[in-house]
Short mmCIF file of C-alpha atoms in Angstrom, two decimals:
data_model
loop_
_atom_site.label_atom_id
_atom_site.label_comp_id
_atom_site.label_asym_id
_atom_site.label_seq_id
_atom_site.Cartn_x
_atom_site.Cartn_y
_atom_site.Cartn_z
CA MET E 646 155.72 93.70 315.41
CA LYS E 647 158.66 94.79 313.36
CA PRO E 648 158.00 92.36 310.48
CA LEU E 649 154.41 93.56 310.38
CA ASN E 650 155.56 97.16 310.02
CA VAL E 651 157.90 96.16 307.26
CA LEU E 652 155.07 94.37 305.51
CA LEU E 653 152.77 97.36 305.87
CA ASN E 654 155.45 99.65 304.53
CA LYS E 655 155.89 97.35 301.58
CA LEU E 656 152.17 97.28 300.93
CA SER E 657 151.86 101.05 300.98
CA PHE E 658 154.94 101.26 298.79
CA THR E 659 153.29 98.96 296.25
CA LYS E 660 150.17 101.07 296.31
CA SER E 661 152.09 104.26 295.67
CA LEU E 662 153.82 102.52 292.77
CA GLN E 663 150.55 102.10 291.00
CA LEU E 664 149.71 105.74 291.51
CA HIS E 665 153.07 107.25 290.51
CA ARG E 666 154.62 105.25 287.72
CA PRO E 667 157.37 107.75 286.77
CA LYS E 668 158.26 108.04 290.44
CA PHE E 669 158.44 104.25 290.63
CA LYS E 670 160.88 104.16 287.72
CA LEU E 671 163.06 106.81 289.39
CA THR E 672 162.96 104.90 292.66
CA LEU E 673 163.83 101.66 290.88
CA LEU E 674 166.72 103.34 289.11
CA ALA E 675 167.93 104.77 292.42
CA VAL E 676 167.72 101.34 294.04
CA VAL E 677 169.63 99.72 291.19
CA ILE E 678 172.34 102.40 291.27
CA ALA E 679 172.52 102.18 295.06
CA ASN E 680 172.93 98.42 294.76
CA LEU E 681 175.57 98.73 292.10
CA SER E 682 177.59 101.17 294.16
CA ALA E 683 177.12 98.97 297.22
CA CYS E 684 178.56 96.16 295.11
CA SER E 685 181.87 97.95 294.92
CA ASN E 686 182.30 97.06 298.58
CA LEU E 687 181.49 93.45 297.89
CA GLY E 688 183.78 90.83 296.52
CA VAL E 689 187.15 89.37 297.24
CA GLU E 690 190.81 89.97 296.51
CA PRO E 691 192.40 87.81 293.81
CA TRP E 692 194.11 85.61 296.44
CA GLU E 693 190.78 84.86 298.10
CA ARG E 694 189.32 83.08 295.09
CA ASP E 695 190.24 79.55 296.14
CA LEU E 696 186.64 78.43 296.70
CA LEU E 697 185.12 80.47 293.87
CA ALA E 698 187.58 78.91 291.45
CA LYS E 699 186.27 75.42 292.14
CA LYS E 700 184.23 73.85 289.37
CA GLU E 701 181.22 73.30 291.61
CA MET E 702 181.10 77.05 292.32
CA ALA E 703 180.71 77.98 288.65
CA LEU E 704 177.26 79.41 287.99
CA THR E 705 176.72 76.65 285.44
CA SER E 706 178.82 73.89 286.95
CA SER E 707 177.71 71.30 284.41
CA PRO E 708 176.95 72.85 281.00
CA ILE E 709 176.03 69.47 279.52
CA ASP E 710 173.39 68.81 282.19
CA ALA E 711 172.09 72.34 281.69
CA ALA E 712 171.81 71.86 277.92
CA LEU E 713 169.99 68.54 278.31
CA ASP E 714 167.63 69.94 280.93
CA ASP E 715 166.89 73.04 278.86
CA HIS E 716 165.94 70.82 275.95
CA ILE E 717 163.62 68.68 278.08
CA TYR E 718 161.84 71.58 279.75
CA PHE E 719 161.67 73.62 276.53
CA SER E 720 159.78 70.68 274.99
CA LYS E 721 157.49 70.01 277.93
CA GLU E 722 156.68 73.41 279.43
CA ALA E 723 155.64 76.88 278.24
CA SER E 724 158.77 78.60 279.58
CA SER E 725 162.35 78.54 278.40
CA GLY E 726 165.58 80.43 278.90
CA GLY E 727 166.12 82.91 281.71
CA LYS E 728 169.52 81.62 282.72
CA SER E 729 170.66 81.58 279.11
CA PHE E 730 168.96 82.15 275.77
CA GLY E 731 165.54 80.55 275.45
CA GLY E 732 165.91 80.27 271.71
CA GLY E 733 164.18 78.17 269.13
CA GLY E 734 165.97 75.13 267.94
CA CYS E 735 163.60 72.23 267.84
CA GLY E 736 160.09 71.27 266.91
CA CYS E 737 160.01 68.96 269.87
CA ASN E 738 156.84 67.50 271.24
CA MET Q 1252 196.90 67.52 256.28
CA ASN Q 1253 200.06 65.50 255.53
CA ASN Q 1254 201.48 66.79 258.72
CA LEU Q 1255 198.38 65.59 260.50
CA ASN Q 1256 198.59 62.15 258.93
CA LYS Q 1257 202.22 61.86 259.82
CA LYS Q 1258 201.50 62.67 263.41
CA VAL Q 1259 198.73 60.14 263.60
CA LYS Q 1260 201.05 57.57 262.08
CA ASP Q 1261 203.79 58.45 264.55
CA THR Q 1262 201.40 58.01 267.37
CA ILE Q 1263 200.19 54.66 266.21
CA THR Q 1264 203.63 53.28 265.45
CA LYS Q 1265 205.09 54.17 268.83
CA PRO Q 1266 204.53 51.02 270.86
CA HIS Q 1267 204.19 52.57 274.31
CA LYS Q 1268 202.01 55.52 273.34
CA LYS Q 1269 198.49 54.31 272.88
CA ILE Q 1270 196.35 56.81 271.02
CA SER Q 1271 193.68 57.75 273.46
CA LEU Q 1272 190.11 58.65 272.70
CA LYS Q 1273 190.89 62.16 273.75
CA ALA Q 1274 193.84 62.40 271.38
CA SER Q 1275 191.74 61.06 268.52
CA LEU Q 1276 189.00 63.55 269.20
CA SER Q 1277 191.50 66.37 269.51
CA LEU Q 1278 192.91 65.44 266.14
CA ALA Q 1279 189.49 65.15 264.61
CA ALA Q 1280 188.42 68.52 265.99
CA SER Q 1281 191.60 70.17 264.81
CA ALA Q 1282 191.36 68.55 261.39
CA LEU Q 1283 187.81 69.84 261.08
CA LEU Q 1284 188.97 73.30 261.98
CA GLY Q 1285 191.98 73.03 259.72
CA THR Q 1286 194.03 74.47 262.56
CA SER Q 1287 196.49 73.96 265.34
CA ALA Q 1288 196.07 71.41 268.15
CA VAL Q 1289 198.38 69.29 266.05
CA THR Q 1290 201.03 71.81 267.01
CA ALA Q 1291 200.85 70.24 270.44
CA PRO Q 1292 202.51 67.09 269.15
CA VAL Q 1293 200.39 64.02 269.66
CA SER Q 1294 203.40 61.75 269.60
CA HIS Q 1295 205.14 63.52 272.44
CA ALA Q 1296 204.47 63.83 276.10
CA LYS Q 1297 200.81 64.69 276.60
CA PRO Q 1298 198.62 64.55 273.51
CA ALA Q 1299 196.86 67.82 272.76
CA ASP Q 1300 196.16 68.51 276.37
CA GLU Q 1301 194.23 71.67 275.78
CA TRP Q 1302 191.10 70.01 274.48
CA GLN Q 1303 188.67 69.19 277.25
CA PHE Q 1304 185.78 66.91 276.33
CA ASP Q 1305 182.45 66.51 278.04
CA SER Q 1306 180.14 63.77 276.88
CA ALA Q 1307 176.79 62.47 278.04
CA PHE Q 1308 174.21 59.88 277.17
CA LEU Q 1309 170.68 60.51 278.37
CA VAL Q 1310 167.44 58.58 278.27
CA TYR Q 1311 164.19 60.44 278.88
CA SER Q 1312 161.25 58.11 279.14
CA GLU Q 1313 157.63 58.99 279.85
CA VAL Q 1314 155.24 56.38 281.17
CA ASP Q 1315 153.23 55.17 278.14
CA ARG Q 1316 154.36 58.14 276.06
CA VAL Q 1317 157.45 59.63 274.42
CA SER Q 1318 160.95 58.27 274.90
CA ALA Q 1319 164.02 60.21 273.91
CA THR Q 1320 167.62 59.08 273.74
CA GLU Q 1321 170.16 61.84 273.52
CA ALA Q 1322 173.93 61.82 273.13
CA ILE Q 1323 176.16 64.87 273.46
CA ILE Q 1324 179.82 65.45 273.00
CA ALA Q 1325 181.36 68.85 273.54
CA GLY Q 1326 184.98 69.85 273.12
CA THR Q 1327 186.50 72.97 274.62
CA LYS Q 1328 189.92 74.29 273.76
CA THR Q 1329 191.61 77.23 275.43
CA PHE Q 1330 194.18 79.00 273.30
CA ALA Q 1331 197.23 80.92 274.43
CA ASN Q 1332 195.50 84.30 274.58
CA ASP Q 1333 192.58 83.04 276.67
CA GLU Q 1334 190.50 82.51 273.58
CA VAL Q 1335 188.07 79.67 274.11
CA LEU Q 1336 186.50 77.53 271.44
CA ASN Q 1337 183.61 75.23 272.21
CA LEU Q 1338 182.15 72.77 269.73
CA LYS Q 1339 179.17 70.59 270.55
CA LEU Q 1340 177.41 67.80 268.72
CA THR Q 1341 174.03 66.54 269.90
CA VAL Q 1342 172.08 63.64 268.45
CA ASP Q 1343 168.70 62.58 269.73
CA VAL Q 1344 166.06 60.08 268.76
CA LEU Q 1345 162.43 60.43 269.76
CA THR Q 1346 159.88 57.65 269.62
CA GLY Q 1347 156.56 56.88 271.24
CA ALA Q 1348 153.21 58.49 271.70
CA SER Q 1349 152.34 62.14 272.17
CA ALA Q 1350 149.05 63.60 273.36
CA ASN Q 1351 147.14 64.91 270.33
CA GLY Q 1352 145.18 67.47 272.36
CA ALA Q 1353 141.78 65.76 272.27
CA ILE Q 1354 140.24 64.61 275.56
CA ALA Q 1355 139.21 61.17 276.83
CA GLN Q 1356 135.68 60.06 276.03
CA PRO Q 1357 133.33 57.37 277.39
CA MET Q 1358 133.65 55.59 274.03
CA ALA Q 1359 136.53 54.72 271.70
CA GLN Q 1360 137.65 57.50 269.34
CA THR Q 1361 139.19 57.39 265.88
CA PHE Q 1362 141.76 59.94 264.68
CA THR Q 1363 143.57 60.48 261.41
CA ARG Q 1364 147.35 60.43 261.52
CA PRO Q 1365 149.05 63.79 260.84
CA SER Q 1366 150.28 62.47 257.47
CA GLY Q 1367 146.71 61.70 256.42
CA ASN Q 1368 147.73 58.09 255.79
CA GLY Q 1369 145.70 55.89 258.07
CA GLN Q 1370 143.97 56.17 261.38
CA TYR Q 1371 144.43 55.21 265.01
CA VAL Q 1372 141.86 54.32 267.64
CA THR Q 1373 141.96 55.46 271.26
CA PRO Q 1374 140.09 53.14 273.66
CA ALA Q 1375 137.24 54.47 275.83
CA GLY Q 1376 138.37 56.42 278.88
CA GLU Q 1377 141.92 56.97 277.65
CA THR Q 1378 143.71 60.17 276.70
CA PRO Q 1379 144.18 60.19 272.91
CA LEU Q 1380 147.84 59.71 272.03
CA ASP Q 1381 149.27 59.77 268.53
CA ASP Q 1382 151.68 56.84 268.54
CA THR Q 1383 153.35 57.64 265.22
CA PHE Q 1384 155.72 60.07 266.81
CA LYS Q 1385 159.27 59.45 265.60
CA ASP Q 1386 162.10 61.83 264.92
CA THR Q 1387 165.87 62.04 264.83
CA ARG Q 1388 167.63 65.29 265.44
CA VAL Q 1389 171.22 66.33 264.86
CA GLN Q 1390 172.45 69.56 266.35
CA VAL Q 1391 175.79 71.33 266.00
CA ASN Q 1392 176.84 74.28 268.13
CA GLY Q 1393 179.99 76.36 268.01
CA GLN Q 1394 181.00 79.17 270.34
CA TRP Q 1395 184.10 81.35 270.28
CA ALA Q 1396 184.99 83.60 273.21
CA GLN Q 1397 187.93 85.94 273.54
CA PRO Q 1398 189.11 88.87 275.63
CA LEU Q 1399 188.63 92.15 273.75
CA SER Q 1400 190.44 94.26 276.31
CA ASP Q 1401 191.48 93.91 279.95
CA ASN Q 1402 187.93 93.90 281.21
CA LEU Q 1403 185.88 93.07 278.20
CA THR Q 1404 185.13 89.62 276.83
CA GLY Q 1405 183.25 88.96 273.62
CA SER Q 1406 181.80 85.79 272.24
CA VAL Q 1407 179.97 84.68 269.13
CA GLY Q 1408 178.23 81.43 268.38
CA GLY Q 1409 176.30 79.50 265.79
CA HIS Q 1410 173.66 76.80 265.95
CA LEU Q 1411 172.30 74.32 263.46
CA SER Q 1412 169.67 71.74 264.26
CA LYS Q 1413 168.05 69.41 261.75
CA GLU Q 1414 165.19 67.03 262.20
CA TYR Q 1415 163.26 65.14 259.58
CA ASP Q 1416 160.62 67.86 259.56
CA TYR Q 1417 162.39 70.79 261.20
CA LEU Q 1418 165.39 73.01 260.50
CA SER Q 1419 166.72 75.55 262.94
CA LEU Q 1420 169.57 78.00 262.33
CA GLY Q 1421 170.80 80.37 264.99
CA ALA Q 1422 173.50 82.86 265.84
CA ASN Q 1423 174.38 84.73 269.01
CA GLY Q 1424 176.74 87.41 270.24
CA ASN Q 1425 177.65 88.38 273.80
CA LEU Q 1426 179.71 91.00 275.62
CA ALA Q 1427 180.77 90.82 279.25
CA TYR Q 1428 182.41 93.64 281.17
CA ASP Q 1429 184.25 92.91 284.43
CA PHE Q 1430 184.84 95.57 287.04
CA ASN Q 1431 185.36 95.98 290.78
CA ARG Q 1432 188.48 93.74 290.77
CA ASN Q 1433 186.59 91.22 288.59
CA ASN Q 1434 184.01 90.78 291.33
CA SER Q 1435 181.23 92.28 289.23
CA THR Q 1436 180.29 91.48 285.65
CA ILE Q 1437 177.70 93.07 283.43
CA SER Q 1438 176.84 91.15 280.30
CA MET Q 1439 174.58 91.53 277.33
CA GLY Q 1440 173.75 89.03 274.66
CA LEU Q 1441 171.66 88.84 271.52
CA SER Q 1442 170.53 85.69 269.81
CA TYR Q 1443 168.50 85.03 266.71
CA PHE Q 1444 166.97 81.79 265.48
CA GLN Q 1445 165.31 81.08 262.19
CA ASP Q 1446 163.29 77.87 262.11
CA THR Q 1447 161.46 76.12 259.28
CA PHE Q 1448 158.83 73.53 260.03
CA THR Q 1449 157.84 71.08 257.29
CA PRO Q 1450 155.47 68.75 259.14
CA GLU Q 1451 154.43 65.38 257.79
CA GLY Q 1452 151.11 65.93 256.03
CA GLY Q 1453 151.63 69.68 255.68
CA ILE Q 1454 150.30 72.62 257.70
CA PRO Q 1455 146.68 72.08 258.73
CA LYS Q 1456 144.12 74.80 258.19
CA PRO Q 1457 143.53 76.35 261.63
CA LEU Q 1458 140.18 75.42 263.21
CA SER Q 1459 139.31 73.07 260.34
CA SER Q 1460 137.85 69.67 261.23
CA MET Q 1461 140.09 66.64 261.25
CA LEU Q 1462 139.01 64.47 258.33
CA ILE Q 1463 138.09 61.02 259.58
CA GLY Q 1464 136.99 58.17 257.36
CA ASP Q 1465 138.31 55.67 254.86
CA SER Q 1466 141.77 56.89 253.86
CA SER Q 1467 141.89 54.39 250.99
CA SER Q 1468 138.83 55.86 249.27
CA PRO Q 1469 139.52 57.58 245.90
CA ASP Q 1470 138.54 61.08 247.00
CA TRP Q 1471 140.37 60.93 250.36
CA ASP Q 1472 143.47 62.78 249.20
CA THR Q 1473 141.40 65.61 247.70
CA GLU Q 1474 139.34 65.95 250.87
CA PHE Q 1475 142.43 65.78 253.10
CA ALA Q 1476 144.14 68.49 251.00
CA LYS Q 1477 141.21 70.80 251.77
CA THR Q 1478 142.28 70.75 255.43
CA ARG Q 1479 145.82 71.90 254.52
CA ILE Q 1480 147.16 75.39 253.80
CA GLY Q 1481 150.75 74.63 252.82
CA ASP Q 1482 153.78 72.40 253.16
CA SER Q 1483 155.89 74.42 255.52
CA ASP Q 1484 156.06 77.54 257.64
CA ASP Q 1485 158.67 79.62 259.45
CA LYS Q 1486 159.35 80.98 262.89
CA SER Q 1487 161.93 83.48 264.10
CA THR Q 1488 163.11 84.02 267.66
CA ALA Q 1489 165.07 87.08 268.78
CA ASP Q 1490 166.37 87.14 272.35
CA ILE Q 1491 168.03 89.83 274.40
CA LEU Q 1492 169.67 88.80 277.65
CA VAL Q 1493 171.12 91.24 280.16
CA GLY Q 1494 172.97 89.86 283.13
CA PHE Q 1495 174.74 90.98 286.27
CA THR Q 1496 177.02 88.71 288.29
CA GLN Q 1497 178.41 89.64 291.68
CA VAL Q 1498 180.87 87.91 293.97
CA ILE Q 1499 179.57 88.60 297.46
CA ASN Q 1500 182.42 87.11 299.43
CA ARG Q 1501 184.81 84.19 299.41
CA ARG Q 1502 181.92 81.72 299.69
CA MET Q 1503 179.11 83.31 297.75
CA ILE Q 1504 178.31 84.41 294.22
CA THR Q 1505 175.04 85.71 292.79
CA ALA Q 1506 173.62 86.34 289.34
CA PHE Q 1507 170.65 88.33 288.03
CA ASN Q 1508 169.36 88.11 284.48
CA TYR Q 1509 166.60 89.77 282.54
CA SER Q 1510 165.61 88.42 279.17
CA TYR Q 1511 163.27 89.61 276.47
CA SER Q 1512 162.28 87.25 273.71
CA MET Q 1513 160.23 87.91 270.57
CA VAL Q 1514 158.92 84.93 268.68
CA ASP Q 1515 157.20 85.51 265.35
CA GLY Q 1516 155.72 83.26 262.73
CA TYR Q 1517 154.15 79.83 262.89
CA LEU Q 1518 153.71 79.08 266.60
CA THR Q 1519 150.84 76.64 266.24
CA ASP Q 1520 151.47 72.93 266.76
CA PRO Q 1521 150.30 71.27 263.52
CA PHE Q 1522 149.81 67.91 265.26
CA LYS Q 1523 147.43 69.18 267.93
CA VAL Q 1524 143.65 69.17 267.79
CA ILE Q 1525 140.94 70.19 270.23
CA SER Q 1526 137.75 68.25 270.98
CA VAL Q 1527 134.46 69.93 270.06
CA LEU Q 1528 131.83 68.64 272.48
CA ASN Q 1529 128.05 68.81 272.60
CA PHE Q 1530 126.38 69.96 275.80
CA ASP Q 1531 126.48 66.41 277.17
CA GLY Q 1532 130.25 66.36 276.81
CA ILE Q 1533 130.37 63.98 273.85
CA ALA Q 1534 132.88 64.78 271.11
CA GLN Q 1535 131.28 65.74 267.79
CA ASP Q 1536 134.38 66.86 266.01
CA HIS Q 1537 138.11 67.54 266.39
CA ILE Q 1538 139.46 70.80 265.05
CA TYR Q 1539 143.08 71.80 264.46
CA GLU Q 1540 144.37 74.27 267.02
CA ASN Q 1541 145.25 77.87 266.25
CA ARG Q 1542 147.74 80.07 268.12
CA PRO Q 1543 148.71 83.72 267.60
CA ASP Q 1544 151.61 84.32 265.21
CA SER Q 1545 153.64 86.28 267.71
CA ARG Q 1546 154.65 85.90 271.31
CA VAL Q 1547 156.70 88.18 273.56
CA LYS Q 1548 158.22 86.49 276.57
CA GLN Q 1549 160.10 88.16 279.38
CA SER Q 1550 161.83 86.67 282.35
CA THR Q 1551 163.89 87.50 285.38
CA PHE Q 1552 166.29 85.00 286.80
CA MET Q 1553 168.20 85.00 290.06
CA GLN Q 1554 170.79 82.54 291.25
CA THR Q 1555 172.96 82.18 294.32
CA LYS Q 1556 175.71 79.71 295.02
CA TYR Q 1557 177.12 79.27 298.47
CA HIS Q 1558 180.12 77.21 299.57
CA PHE Q 1559 179.64 76.01 303.13
CA ASP Q 1560 182.53 75.37 305.47
CA GLU Q 1561 183.63 72.13 307.12
CA SER Q 1562 180.75 72.14 309.58
CA LEU Q 1563 178.53 71.44 306.56
CA LEU Q 1564 181.09 69.19 304.86
CA ASN Q 1565 182.26 71.84 302.38
CA SER Q 1566 179.04 71.37 300.45
CA VAL Q 1567 177.80 73.81 297.82
CA ALA Q 1568 174.22 75.05 297.62
CA ASP Q 1569 172.85 76.27 294.29
CA VAL Q 1570 169.47 77.99 294.40
CA SER Q 1571 167.77 79.76 291.53
CA TYR Q 1572 164.42 81.31 290.79
CA ARG Q 1573 162.94 82.33 287.46
CA TYR Q 1574 159.80 84.34 286.87
CA MET Q 1575 158.52 84.31 283.30
CA TRP Q 1576 155.61 86.18 281.79
CA ASP Q 1577 154.38 86.59 278.22
CA ASP Q 1578 151.69 88.29 276.18
CA TRP Q 1579 149.75 85.03 275.85
CA GLY Q 1580 148.81 85.38 279.52
CA ILE Q 1581 151.21 82.73 280.74
CA THR Q 1582 153.21 83.36 283.88
CA SER Q 1583 155.51 80.84 285.47
CA HIS Q 1584 157.65 80.32 288.54
CA THR Q 1585 160.63 77.99 288.56
CA ILE Q 1586 162.67 77.16 291.65
CA ASP Q 1587 165.71 75.01 291.10
CA THR Q 1588 167.93 73.79 293.93
CA ARG Q 1589 171.02 71.63 293.95
CA PHE Q 1590 173.22 70.65 296.84
CA THR Q 1591 176.67 69.31 296.04
CA LEU Q 1592 177.98 67.17 298.86
CA PRO Q 1593 181.57 65.87 298.68
CA VAL Q 1594 181.89 62.19 299.54
CA GLY Q 1595 185.47 61.25 300.35
CA ALA Q 1596 188.28 62.90 298.46
CA ALA Q 1597 187.20 62.27 294.88
CA SER Q 1598 183.47 61.90 294.63
CA TYR Q 1599 180.30 63.81 295.31
CA ILE Q 1600 176.57 63.33 295.49
CA GLU Q 1601 174.20 66.04 294.29
CA PRO Q 1602 170.49 65.94 295.17
CA HIS Q 1603 168.30 68.10 292.93
CA ILE Q 1604 164.79 69.44 293.36
CA ARG Q 1605 162.99 71.57 290.81
CA TYR Q 1606 159.55 73.06 291.22
CA TYR Q 1607 157.69 74.60 288.30
CA GLN Q 1608 154.29 76.21 288.13
CA GLN Q 1609 152.65 77.90 285.15
CA SER Q 1610 149.32 79.55 284.46
CA ALA Q 1611 147.35 78.88 281.28
CA ALA Q 1612 147.54 80.89 278.06
CA ASP Q 1613 144.45 83.07 277.57
CA PHE Q 1614 143.35 80.95 274.61
CA PHE Q 1615 143.92 77.59 276.28
CA GLN Q 1616 140.81 75.43 276.60
CA PRO Q 1617 140.78 71.70 277.37
CA TYR Q 1618 137.90 71.38 274.86
CA VAL Q 1619 135.29 73.61 273.24
CA ILE Q 1620 131.53 73.25 273.40
CA GLY Q 1621 129.30 73.71 270.35
CA GLU Q 1622 129.61 76.96 268.44
CA GLN Q 1623 132.16 78.27 270.92
CA ALA Q 1624 134.57 76.45 268.62
CA LYS Q 1625 134.99 79.21 266.12
CA THR Q 1626 136.97 81.57 268.32
CA ALA Q 1627 140.10 82.98 266.72
CA PHE Q 1628 142.73 81.34 268.90
CA VAL Q 1629 142.32 78.09 270.72
CA SER Q 1630 144.62 75.29 271.88
CA ALA Q 1631 144.13 72.30 274.14
CA ASP Q 1632 147.86 71.56 274.41
CA TYR Q 1633 148.37 70.92 278.12
CA ARG Q 1634 151.87 72.40 277.83
CA ILE Q 1635 150.34 75.88 277.62
CA GLY Q 1636 147.67 75.07 280.20
CA GLU Q 1637 147.78 75.48 283.96
CA MET Q 1638 150.30 73.07 285.37
CA THR Q 1639 152.59 72.26 288.24
CA ALA Q 1640 155.66 70.11 287.67
CA VAL Q 1641 158.22 68.68 290.03
CA THR Q 1642 161.60 67.11 289.35
CA VAL Q 1643 163.41 65.15 292.04
CA GLY Q 1644 166.72 63.48 291.42
CA ALA Q 1645 170.33 62.98 292.31
CA LYS Q 1646 173.69 62.83 290.63
CA TYR Q 1647 176.73 60.90 291.71
CA GLY Q 1648 180.09 61.89 290.33
CA VAL Q 1649 183.55 60.48 290.80
CA VAL Q 1650 186.90 61.89 289.70
CA LEU Q 1651 189.00 59.07 288.30
CA ASN Q 1652 192.75 58.77 288.06
CA GLY Q 1653 194.05 61.44 285.73
CA GLY Q 1654 191.28 63.88 286.58
CA ASN Q 1655 188.61 62.45 284.29
CA GLU Q 1656 185.13 62.58 285.76
CA LEU Q 1657 182.41 59.99 285.51
CA SER Q 1658 178.92 60.78 286.72
CA PHE Q 1659 175.46 59.25 286.86
CA ARG Q 1660 172.21 61.12 287.18
CA ILE Q 1661 168.72 59.82 287.74
CA GLU Q 1662 165.64 62.00 288.06
CA TYR Q 1663 161.90 61.67 288.27
CA TYR Q 1664 159.82 64.32 286.51
CA ARG Q 1665 156.10 64.67 287.16
CA GLN Q 1666 153.78 67.09 285.35
CA MET Q 1667 150.45 67.76 286.98
CA PRO Q 1668 148.12 69.72 284.68
CA THR Q 1669 145.35 71.41 286.64
CA ASP Q 1670 141.88 72.69 285.92
CA ALA Q 1671 142.00 76.44 285.30
CA GLY Q 1672 138.32 76.78 286.26
CA PHE Q 1673 136.41 75.14 283.42
CA VAL Q 1674 133.03 73.62 284.30
CA ASP Q 1675 132.90 70.19 282.74
CA PRO Q 1676 129.70 68.83 281.14
CA ASN Q 1677 128.21 65.81 282.95
CA GLY Q 1678 129.30 63.44 280.20
CA LEU Q 1679 132.92 63.95 281.25
CA ASN Q 1680 132.31 62.71 284.81
CA GLY Q 1681 134.82 60.08 285.76
CA LEU Q 1682 137.13 60.86 282.84
CA ASP Q 1683 140.63 62.17 283.41
CA ILE Q 1684 140.75 65.48 281.53
CA TYR Q 1685 144.06 66.54 283.07
CA PRO Q 1686 146.19 63.39 283.06
CA VAL Q 1687 149.45 63.38 284.98
CA VAL Q 1688 152.59 62.83 282.91
CA GLU Q 1689 155.48 61.00 284.55
CA ALA Q 1690 158.98 60.61 283.19
CA VAL Q 1691 162.31 59.18 284.25
CA ILE Q 1692 165.55 60.85 283.21
CA ALA Q 1693 168.71 58.75 283.37
CA GLN Q 1694 172.11 60.07 282.34
CA VAL Q 1695 175.73 58.98 282.26
CA SER Q 1696 178.39 61.63 281.72
CA TYR Q 1697 182.10 61.40 281.18
CA SER Q 1698 184.52 64.30 281.06
CA PHE Q 1699 188.06 63.73 279.86
#
């Protein structure tokens, strides 16, 4: 029952968004600020970075693969970028 | 430069110190820059250790269509004050056939090549492909990053890419601010590209009919010129990227990006046409496509990486989602997942699944019927039509003696264009209007 309530709350929230756009922006801002301040509790001490320092934990662990993939999908699909710049750069077909 | 030569000579003359590929590249890179690296003497101890090179060779091959071969080498050098220089050279060669936008017909169809010199015939029932597609591209990238203060890092970069018929110049600048014991980072970047397209045969007149006939006839060139409006055209792309990265705990890191991209100028594909059908579905004409001269794209991107413990073999999960929307009416969802699984002490295997789904641009139509043809914007390029695409693959990497890494990647990419609700005339029954495109991606990488 609980998930249903959550869903209903979400739905009514969405509806109110459409009705009160400025309010929505304020709420969004509040949520973002709340998240940012919550973030100050997150994280690790410098000596706890053993795993995060590993290459496979880098957000882009293989920049070469990422560059090659970006080029392929830029040429074959209507979307590009998002993770990094979408850019121009080729007249690829 | 004499100094440089001397050091190379020293290296070569010393019998037990073979000049490695890495040392040669370090020297070359430094010589190009006219700077340092040589100060880390090549002839002593470890040759120019600070340069790290990543290289890759990739083959992208579509079934019956385009093949691309791409080679990349990138060098990264970290200087004493945490300044990082990255230089990258990319060369690729494209050959094969590319869909020209027209649809399959119950009879053979003749098309004029983009250059206007000669024609090609597509057999009955087959998707028309222009098989004259051939291009070589050389791209150079440079990026310089350095700390500006304790918590602030700045970087600037340049881009140059040249093809036979295309020139792209770009520059970018980024700032990243770390806070919360370096667990949180806010970043902002700007990039600008200026592209010039000089297609073979010139820029076609939008919505004009493709001239088909005897290209050796005396008045052919005059008639063909009437379908052209110029030799070249430009496009500019300005991107803003705002990002937030957060370390959640010892095993988890997340990233959120928002990007806004404005593209202005010539966004039409000069090689693409659209079939003009009669009410029975039989092609009467092929007209050159026409797209708006501006496009605003926005996207949000989220990524999480998680390092599992021993119970899951210390594997790393990488999951990301991108939502993109633009003012052409295209929206897209991209889910990308990788799972890095250590195998033994020095190797890993990395399965990869990518799911992509896009809606069609407002002006996308697989074909036009009769007088409907003269609408302002129209394109039959399946790449801006409704589509689902899936990539499935895996990478195997092994760390060799000395820390160099060799890896192999193989992937299967499948594009499945779908019908966005067009009601086909009877004459198209049994013809594949939305052909599937399949490709294999094979790559070998070596980092040293």
